[in-house]
mmCIF file of C-alpha atoms in Angstrom:
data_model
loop_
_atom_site.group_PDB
_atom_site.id
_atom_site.type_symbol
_atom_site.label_atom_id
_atom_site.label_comp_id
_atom_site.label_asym_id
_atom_site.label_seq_id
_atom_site.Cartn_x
_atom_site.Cartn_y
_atom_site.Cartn_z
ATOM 1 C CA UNK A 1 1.670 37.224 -34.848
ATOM 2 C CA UNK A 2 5.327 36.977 -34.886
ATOM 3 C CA UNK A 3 5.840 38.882 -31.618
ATOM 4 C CA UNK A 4 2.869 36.889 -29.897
ATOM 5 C CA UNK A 5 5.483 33.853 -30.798
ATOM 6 C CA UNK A 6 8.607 35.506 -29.325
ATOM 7 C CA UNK A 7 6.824 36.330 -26.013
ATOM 8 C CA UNK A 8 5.898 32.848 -26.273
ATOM 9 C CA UNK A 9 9.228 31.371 -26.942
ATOM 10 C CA UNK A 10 10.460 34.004 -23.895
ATOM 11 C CA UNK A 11 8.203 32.568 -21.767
ATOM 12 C CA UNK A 12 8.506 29.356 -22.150
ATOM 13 C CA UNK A 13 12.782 30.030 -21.701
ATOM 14 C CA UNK A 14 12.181 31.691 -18.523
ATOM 15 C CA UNK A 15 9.511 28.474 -17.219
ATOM 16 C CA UNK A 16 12.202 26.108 -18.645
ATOM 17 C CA UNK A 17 15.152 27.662 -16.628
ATOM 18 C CA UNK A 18 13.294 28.198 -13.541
ATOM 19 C CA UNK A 19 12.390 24.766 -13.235
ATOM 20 C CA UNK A 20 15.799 23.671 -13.518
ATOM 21 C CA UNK A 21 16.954 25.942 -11.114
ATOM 22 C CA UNK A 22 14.191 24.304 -8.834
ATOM 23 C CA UNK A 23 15.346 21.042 -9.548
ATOM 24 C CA UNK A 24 18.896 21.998 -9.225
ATOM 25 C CA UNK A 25 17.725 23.343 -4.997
ATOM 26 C CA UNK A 26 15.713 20.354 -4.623
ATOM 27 C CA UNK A 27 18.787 17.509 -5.779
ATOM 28 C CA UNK A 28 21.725 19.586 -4.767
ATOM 29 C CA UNK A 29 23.320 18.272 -1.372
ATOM 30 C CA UNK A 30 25.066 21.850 -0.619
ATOM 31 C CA UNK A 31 22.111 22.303 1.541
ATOM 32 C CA UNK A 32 21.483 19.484 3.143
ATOM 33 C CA UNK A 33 23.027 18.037 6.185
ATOM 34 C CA UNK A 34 25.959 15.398 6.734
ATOM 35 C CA UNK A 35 25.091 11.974 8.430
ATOM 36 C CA UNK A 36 27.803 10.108 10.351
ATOM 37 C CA UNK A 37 26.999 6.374 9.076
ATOM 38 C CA UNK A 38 28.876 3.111 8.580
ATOM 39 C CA UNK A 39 30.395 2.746 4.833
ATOM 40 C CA UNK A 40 30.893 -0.401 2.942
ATOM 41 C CA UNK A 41 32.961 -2.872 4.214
ATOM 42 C CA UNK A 42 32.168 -5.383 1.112
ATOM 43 C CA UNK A 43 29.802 -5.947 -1.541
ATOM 44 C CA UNK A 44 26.426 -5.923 0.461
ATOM 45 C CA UNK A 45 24.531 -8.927 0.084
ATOM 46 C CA UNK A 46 21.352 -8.536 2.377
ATOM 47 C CA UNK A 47 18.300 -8.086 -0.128
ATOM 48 C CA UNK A 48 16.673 -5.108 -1.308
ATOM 49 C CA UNK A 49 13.755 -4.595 1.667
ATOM 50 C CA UNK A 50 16.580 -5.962 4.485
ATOM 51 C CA UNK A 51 16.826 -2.672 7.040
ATOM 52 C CA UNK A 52 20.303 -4.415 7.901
ATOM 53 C CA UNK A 53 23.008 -4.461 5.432
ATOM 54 C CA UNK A 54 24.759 -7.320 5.813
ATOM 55 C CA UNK A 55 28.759 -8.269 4.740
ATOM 56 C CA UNK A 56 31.094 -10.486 4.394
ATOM 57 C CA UNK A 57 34.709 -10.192 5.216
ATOM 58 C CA UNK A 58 37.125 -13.459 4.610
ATOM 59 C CA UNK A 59 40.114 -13.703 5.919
ATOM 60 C CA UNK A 60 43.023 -16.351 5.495
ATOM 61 C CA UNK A 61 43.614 -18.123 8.565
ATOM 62 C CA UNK A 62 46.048 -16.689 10.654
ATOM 63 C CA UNK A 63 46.296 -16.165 14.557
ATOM 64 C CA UNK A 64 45.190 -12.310 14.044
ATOM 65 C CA UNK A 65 44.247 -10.080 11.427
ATOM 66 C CA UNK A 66 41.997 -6.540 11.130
ATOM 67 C CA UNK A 67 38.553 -6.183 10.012
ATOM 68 C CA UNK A 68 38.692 -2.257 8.478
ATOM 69 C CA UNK A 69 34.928 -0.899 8.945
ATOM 70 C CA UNK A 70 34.635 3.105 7.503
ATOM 71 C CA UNK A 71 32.679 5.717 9.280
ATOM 72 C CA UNK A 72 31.823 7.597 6.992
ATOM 73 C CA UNK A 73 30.626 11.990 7.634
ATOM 74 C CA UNK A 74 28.424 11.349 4.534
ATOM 75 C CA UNK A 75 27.099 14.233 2.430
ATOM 76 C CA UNK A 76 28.541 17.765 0.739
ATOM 77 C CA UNK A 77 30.651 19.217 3.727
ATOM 78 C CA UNK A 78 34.187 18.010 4.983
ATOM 79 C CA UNK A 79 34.062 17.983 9.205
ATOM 80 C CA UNK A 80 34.286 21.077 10.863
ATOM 81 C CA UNK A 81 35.368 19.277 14.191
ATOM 82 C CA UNK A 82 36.805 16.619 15.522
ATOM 83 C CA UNK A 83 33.604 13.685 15.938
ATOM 84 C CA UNK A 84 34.246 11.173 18.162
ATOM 85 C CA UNK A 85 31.687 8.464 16.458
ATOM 86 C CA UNK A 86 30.705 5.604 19.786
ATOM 87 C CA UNK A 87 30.051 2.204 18.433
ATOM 88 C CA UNK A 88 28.646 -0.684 20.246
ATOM 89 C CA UNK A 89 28.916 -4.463 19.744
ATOM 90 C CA UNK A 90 24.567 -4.806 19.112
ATOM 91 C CA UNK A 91 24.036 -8.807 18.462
ATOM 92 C CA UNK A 92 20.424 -8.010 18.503
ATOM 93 C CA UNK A 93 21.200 -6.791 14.777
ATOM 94 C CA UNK A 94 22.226 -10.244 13.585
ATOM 95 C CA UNK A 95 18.854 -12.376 15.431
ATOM 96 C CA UNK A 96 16.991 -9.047 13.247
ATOM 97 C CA UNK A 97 18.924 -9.787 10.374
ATOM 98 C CA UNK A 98 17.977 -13.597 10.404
ATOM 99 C CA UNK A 99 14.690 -12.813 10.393
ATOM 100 C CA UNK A 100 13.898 -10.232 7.024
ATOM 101 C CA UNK A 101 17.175 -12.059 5.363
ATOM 102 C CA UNK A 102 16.480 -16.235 6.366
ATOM 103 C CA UNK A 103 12.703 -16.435 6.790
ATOM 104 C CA UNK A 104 10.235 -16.217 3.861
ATOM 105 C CA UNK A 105 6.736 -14.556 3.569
ATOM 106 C CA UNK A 106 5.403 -17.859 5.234
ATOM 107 C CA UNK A 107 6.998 -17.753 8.429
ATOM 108 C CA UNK A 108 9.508 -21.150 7.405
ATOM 109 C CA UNK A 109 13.163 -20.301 8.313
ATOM 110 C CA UNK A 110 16.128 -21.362 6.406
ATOM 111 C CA UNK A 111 17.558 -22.307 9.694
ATOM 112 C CA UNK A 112 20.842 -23.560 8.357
ATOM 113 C CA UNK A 113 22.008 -20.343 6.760
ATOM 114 C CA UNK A 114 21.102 -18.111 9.753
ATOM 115 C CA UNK A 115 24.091 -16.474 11.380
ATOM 116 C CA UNK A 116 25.663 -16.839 14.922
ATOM 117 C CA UNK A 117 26.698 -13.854 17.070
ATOM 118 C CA UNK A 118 30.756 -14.426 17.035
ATOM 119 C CA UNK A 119 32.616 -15.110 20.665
ATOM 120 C CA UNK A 120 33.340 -11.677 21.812
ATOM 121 C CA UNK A 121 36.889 -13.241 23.372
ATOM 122 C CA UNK A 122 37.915 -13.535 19.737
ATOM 123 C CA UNK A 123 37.443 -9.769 18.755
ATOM 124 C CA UNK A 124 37.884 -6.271 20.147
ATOM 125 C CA UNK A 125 35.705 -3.841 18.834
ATOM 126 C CA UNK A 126 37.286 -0.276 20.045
ATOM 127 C CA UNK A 127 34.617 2.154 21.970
ATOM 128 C CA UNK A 128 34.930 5.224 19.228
ATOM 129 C CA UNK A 129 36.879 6.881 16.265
ATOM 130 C CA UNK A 130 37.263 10.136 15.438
ATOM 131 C CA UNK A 131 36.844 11.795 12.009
ATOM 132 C CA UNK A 132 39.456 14.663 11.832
ATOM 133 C CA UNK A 133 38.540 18.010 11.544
ATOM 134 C CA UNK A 134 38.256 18.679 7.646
ATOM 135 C CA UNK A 135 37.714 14.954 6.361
ATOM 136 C CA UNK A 136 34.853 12.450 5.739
ATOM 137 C CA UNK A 137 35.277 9.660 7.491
ATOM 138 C CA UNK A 138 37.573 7.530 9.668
ATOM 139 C CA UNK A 139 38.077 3.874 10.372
ATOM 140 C CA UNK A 140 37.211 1.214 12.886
ATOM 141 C CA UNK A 141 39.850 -1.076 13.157
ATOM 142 C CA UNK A 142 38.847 -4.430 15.039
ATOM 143 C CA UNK A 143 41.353 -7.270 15.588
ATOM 144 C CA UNK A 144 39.912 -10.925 15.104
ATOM 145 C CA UNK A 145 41.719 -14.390 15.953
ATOM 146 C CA UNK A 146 40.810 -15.844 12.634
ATOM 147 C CA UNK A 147 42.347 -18.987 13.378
ATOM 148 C CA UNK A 148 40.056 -19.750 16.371
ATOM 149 C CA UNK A 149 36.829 -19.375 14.379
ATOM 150 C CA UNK A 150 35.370 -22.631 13.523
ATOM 151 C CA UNK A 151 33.950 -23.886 10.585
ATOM 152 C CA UNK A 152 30.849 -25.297 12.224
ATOM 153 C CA UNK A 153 28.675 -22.095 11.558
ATOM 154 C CA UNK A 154 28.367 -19.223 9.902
ATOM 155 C CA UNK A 155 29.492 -16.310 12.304
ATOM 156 C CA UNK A 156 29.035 -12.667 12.512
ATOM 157 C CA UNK A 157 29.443 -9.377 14.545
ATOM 158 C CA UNK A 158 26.515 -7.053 14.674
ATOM 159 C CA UNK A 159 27.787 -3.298 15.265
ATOM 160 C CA UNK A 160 25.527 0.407 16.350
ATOM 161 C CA UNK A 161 26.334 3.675 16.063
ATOM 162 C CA UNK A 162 25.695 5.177 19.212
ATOM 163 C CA UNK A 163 26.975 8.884 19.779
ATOM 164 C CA UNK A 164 28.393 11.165 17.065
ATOM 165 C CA UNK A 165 29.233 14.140 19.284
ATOM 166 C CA UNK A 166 26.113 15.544 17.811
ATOM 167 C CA UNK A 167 26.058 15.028 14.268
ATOM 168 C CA UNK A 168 23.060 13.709 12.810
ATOM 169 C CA UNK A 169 23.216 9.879 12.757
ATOM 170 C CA UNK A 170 21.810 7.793 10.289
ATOM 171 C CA UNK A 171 18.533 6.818 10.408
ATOM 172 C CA UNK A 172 19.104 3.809 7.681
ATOM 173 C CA UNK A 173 23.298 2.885 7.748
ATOM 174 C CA UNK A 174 23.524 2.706 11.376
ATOM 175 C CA UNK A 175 23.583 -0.659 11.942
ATOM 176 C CA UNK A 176 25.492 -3.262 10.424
ATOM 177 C CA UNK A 177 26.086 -6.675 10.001
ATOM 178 C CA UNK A 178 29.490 -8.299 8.892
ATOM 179 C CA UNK A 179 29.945 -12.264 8.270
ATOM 180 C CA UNK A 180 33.279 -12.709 9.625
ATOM 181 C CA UNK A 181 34.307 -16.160 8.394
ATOM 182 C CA UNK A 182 37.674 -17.757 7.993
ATOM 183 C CA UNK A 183 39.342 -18.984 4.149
ATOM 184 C CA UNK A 184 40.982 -22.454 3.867
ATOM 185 C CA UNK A 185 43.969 -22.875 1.073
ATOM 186 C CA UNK A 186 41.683 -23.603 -1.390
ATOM 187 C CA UNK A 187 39.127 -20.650 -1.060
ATOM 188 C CA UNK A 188 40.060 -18.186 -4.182
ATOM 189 C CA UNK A 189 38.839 -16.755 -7.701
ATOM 190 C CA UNK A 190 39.962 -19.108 -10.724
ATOM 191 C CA UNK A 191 40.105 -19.581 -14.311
ATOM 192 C CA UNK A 192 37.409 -22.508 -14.630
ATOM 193 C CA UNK A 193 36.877 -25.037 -17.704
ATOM 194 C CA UNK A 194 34.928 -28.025 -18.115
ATOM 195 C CA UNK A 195 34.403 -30.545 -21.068
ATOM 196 C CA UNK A 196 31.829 -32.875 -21.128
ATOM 197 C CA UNK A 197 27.975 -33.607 -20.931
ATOM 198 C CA UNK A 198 26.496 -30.106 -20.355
ATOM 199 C CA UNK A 199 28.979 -28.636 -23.094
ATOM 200 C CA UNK A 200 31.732 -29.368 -25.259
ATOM 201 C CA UNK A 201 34.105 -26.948 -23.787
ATOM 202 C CA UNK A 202 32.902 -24.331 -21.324
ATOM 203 C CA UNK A 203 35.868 -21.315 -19.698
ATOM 204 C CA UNK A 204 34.925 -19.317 -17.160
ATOM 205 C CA UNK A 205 37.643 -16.715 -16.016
ATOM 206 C CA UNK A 206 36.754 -15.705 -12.819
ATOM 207 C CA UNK A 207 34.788 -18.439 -10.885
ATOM 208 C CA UNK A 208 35.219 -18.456 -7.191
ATOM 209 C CA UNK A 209 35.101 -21.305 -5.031
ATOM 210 C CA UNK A 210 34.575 -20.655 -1.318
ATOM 211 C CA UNK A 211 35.228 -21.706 2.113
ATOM 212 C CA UNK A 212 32.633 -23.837 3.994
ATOM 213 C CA UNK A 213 35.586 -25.965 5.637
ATOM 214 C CA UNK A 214 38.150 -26.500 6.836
ATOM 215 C CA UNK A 215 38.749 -28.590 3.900
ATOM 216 C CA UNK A 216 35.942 -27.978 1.564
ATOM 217 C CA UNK A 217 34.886 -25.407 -0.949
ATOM 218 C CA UNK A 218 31.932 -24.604 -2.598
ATOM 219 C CA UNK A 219 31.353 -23.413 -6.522
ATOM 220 C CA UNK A 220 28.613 -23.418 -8.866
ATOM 221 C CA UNK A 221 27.558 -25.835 -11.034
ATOM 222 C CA UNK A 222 29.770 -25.417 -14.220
ATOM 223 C CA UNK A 223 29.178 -21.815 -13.267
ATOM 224 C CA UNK A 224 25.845 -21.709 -15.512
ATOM 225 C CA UNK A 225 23.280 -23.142 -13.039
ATOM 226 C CA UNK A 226 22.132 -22.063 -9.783
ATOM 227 C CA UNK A 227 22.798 -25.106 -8.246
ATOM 228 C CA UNK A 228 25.822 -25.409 -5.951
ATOM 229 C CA UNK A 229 28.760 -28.098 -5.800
ATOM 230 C CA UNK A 230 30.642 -29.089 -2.950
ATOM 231 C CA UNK A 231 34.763 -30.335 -3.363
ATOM 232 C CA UNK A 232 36.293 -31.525 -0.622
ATOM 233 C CA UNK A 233 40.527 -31.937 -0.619
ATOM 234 C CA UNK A 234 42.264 -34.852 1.516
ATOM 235 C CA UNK A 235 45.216 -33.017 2.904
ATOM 236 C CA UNK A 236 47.313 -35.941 3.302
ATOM 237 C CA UNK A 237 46.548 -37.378 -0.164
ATOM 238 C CA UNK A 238 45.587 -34.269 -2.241
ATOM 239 C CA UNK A 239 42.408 -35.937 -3.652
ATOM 240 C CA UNK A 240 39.518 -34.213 -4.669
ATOM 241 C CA UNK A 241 36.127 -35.400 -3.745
ATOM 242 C CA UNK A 242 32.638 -33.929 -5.030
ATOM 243 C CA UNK A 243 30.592 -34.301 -1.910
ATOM 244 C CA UNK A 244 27.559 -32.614 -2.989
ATOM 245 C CA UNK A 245 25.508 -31.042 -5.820
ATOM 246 C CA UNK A 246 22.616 -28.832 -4.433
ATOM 247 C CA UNK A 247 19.430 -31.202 -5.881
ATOM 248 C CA UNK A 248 20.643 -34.091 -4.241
ATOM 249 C CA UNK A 249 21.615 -35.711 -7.349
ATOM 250 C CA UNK A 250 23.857 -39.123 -6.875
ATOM 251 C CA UNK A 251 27.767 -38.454 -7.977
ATOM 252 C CA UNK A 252 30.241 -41.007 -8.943
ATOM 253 C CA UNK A 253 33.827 -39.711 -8.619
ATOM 254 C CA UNK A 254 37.320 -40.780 -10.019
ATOM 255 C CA UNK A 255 40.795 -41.171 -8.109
ATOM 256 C CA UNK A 256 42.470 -38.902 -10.865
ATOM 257 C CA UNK A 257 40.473 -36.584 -9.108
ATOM 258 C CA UNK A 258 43.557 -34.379 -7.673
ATOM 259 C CA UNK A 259 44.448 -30.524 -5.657
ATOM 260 C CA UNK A 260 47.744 -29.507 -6.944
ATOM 261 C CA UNK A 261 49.045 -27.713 -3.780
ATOM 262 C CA UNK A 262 52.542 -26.248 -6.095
ATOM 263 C CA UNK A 263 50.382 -24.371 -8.307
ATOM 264 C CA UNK A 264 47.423 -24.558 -6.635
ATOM 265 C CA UNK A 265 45.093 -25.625 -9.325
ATOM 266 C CA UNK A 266 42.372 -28.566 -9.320
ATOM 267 C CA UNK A 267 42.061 -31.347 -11.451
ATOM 268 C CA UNK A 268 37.961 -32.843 -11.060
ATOM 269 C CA UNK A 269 36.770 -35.899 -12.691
ATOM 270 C CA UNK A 270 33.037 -37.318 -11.820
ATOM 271 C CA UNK A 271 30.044 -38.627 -13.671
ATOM 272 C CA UNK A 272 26.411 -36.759 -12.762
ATOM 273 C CA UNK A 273 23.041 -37.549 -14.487
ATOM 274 C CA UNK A 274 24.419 -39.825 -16.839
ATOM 275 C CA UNK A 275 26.924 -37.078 -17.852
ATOM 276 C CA UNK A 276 30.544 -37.885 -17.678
ATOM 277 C CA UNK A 277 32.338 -34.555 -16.304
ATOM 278 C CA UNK A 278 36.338 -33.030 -16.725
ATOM 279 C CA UNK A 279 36.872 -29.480 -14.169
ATOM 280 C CA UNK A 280 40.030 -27.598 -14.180
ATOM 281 C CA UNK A 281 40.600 -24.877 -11.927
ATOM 282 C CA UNK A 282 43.262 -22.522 -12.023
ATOM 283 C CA UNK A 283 44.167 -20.260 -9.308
ATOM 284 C CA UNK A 284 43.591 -16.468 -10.706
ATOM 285 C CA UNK A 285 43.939 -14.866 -7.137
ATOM 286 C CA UNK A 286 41.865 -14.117 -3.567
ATOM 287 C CA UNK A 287 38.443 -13.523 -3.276
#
């Protein structure tokens, strides 16, 4: 009986390690292939059954600055060539985009959010890179006059791997779509705490408030709800409006109301819902 045991216990070892050197073949990326493909430019925020992954890149207004795309040789094995990697400006991608990202199951687009192809006279987008013999990746560099990009729309450049001397291309990261959009003075991560009607005292460290202006931001509402709030800044005067809460609730502001352009902090008074609310942002740093 006790050898009928050890044969089992043997067998049973063997069965165990042979599956995990199956599963070790089957997950192991030594032998599988590189892809050329685009990396991430930024957090990606198209959703989970978007083909397109979609970006954002912000940029502080200035009359140029570089959008840095990778190319990535994606997988276990460094180059064993040069690659010259062709890319194409493909604004197809961004009408695509609109579509799975901006239009739900019923067919009703969220026209206002949908994104613009941007003017090709304000960008160059360079005709290939190369990834070096022995790396993974390289780096598409494209120049952008940031401060001729409006603030009437949301803009964006759609780009396509075309060519990868060939490499295998990929079938689901070859096509990307990057929100190229400008930041105003006030755009920026910052310490965040409100007293009043929702809370006695409520800090948040790291709330951002973004550009969707030339002279506005937008935030969240006390950064606990997923409504949105709209501030707009007089440049002349420094005052701080509330323009908006997403809801369409009525707002009653106050003239203490005030953008502190020395150390770029924001002082917000206004009553909401019967609530009587005090904001104070701090600038922490970009976003």
């Amino acid at each position: 009986m006790k050898k009928i045991i050890n044969y089992l216990l043997l067998f049973l070892g063997v069965a165990f390690f042979t599956s995990c050197l199956k599963d070790t073949q089957v997950i192991s990326p030594e032998g599988t292939h590189n892809v050329v493909e685009f990396g991430n430019v930024s957090n990606i925020l198209s959703g989970a059954n978007n083909p397109y992954r979609l970006y954002v890149a912000a940029f502080p207004v200035s009359p140029l600055d570089t959008l840095v795309v990778p190319v990535n040789f994606a997988g276990a094995n460094h180059a064993s060539k040069d690659i010259t990697v062709k890319i194409e400006v493909d604004n197809s991608v961004v009408d695509s985009l609109n579509v799975r990202q901006y239009v739900d199951d019923d067919g009703n687009p969220d026209s206002d959010r949908f994104l613009q192809p941007l003017d090709p006279a304000l960008y160059t987008v360079p005709a290939s890179v190369v990834i070096k013999k022995g790396s993974l990746g390289s780096e598409l560099l494209i120049p952008i006059k940031i401060d001729q990009i409006d603030f009437d729309a949301s803009y964006a450049i759609g780009l396509t791997i075309t060519d990868a001397s060939g490499e295998i291309i990929s079938g689901n990261f070859n096509k990307i779509v990057v929100n190229v959009t400008p930041k105003n003075d006030y755009d920026g991560v910052y310490e965040y705490k409100m007293d009043g009607w929702f809370a006695t005292t409520r800090t948040v460290p790291d709330a951002e408030l973004e550009t969707t202006g030339a002279h506005t931001v937008r935030g969240n509402l006390f950064y606990y709800y997923s409504n949105t709030i709209d501030y707009q800044i007089d440049p002349s005067t420094n005052q701080v409006t509330v323009i908006a809460i997403s809801g369409g609730y009525p707002i009653t502001n106050y003239p203490e109301s005030k953008w502190d352009p020395t150390t770029k902090s924001m002082h917000v008074v206004y009553d909401v819902l019967g609530g009587h609310m005090v904001e104070d942002f701090t600038y922490v740093k970009p976003r």
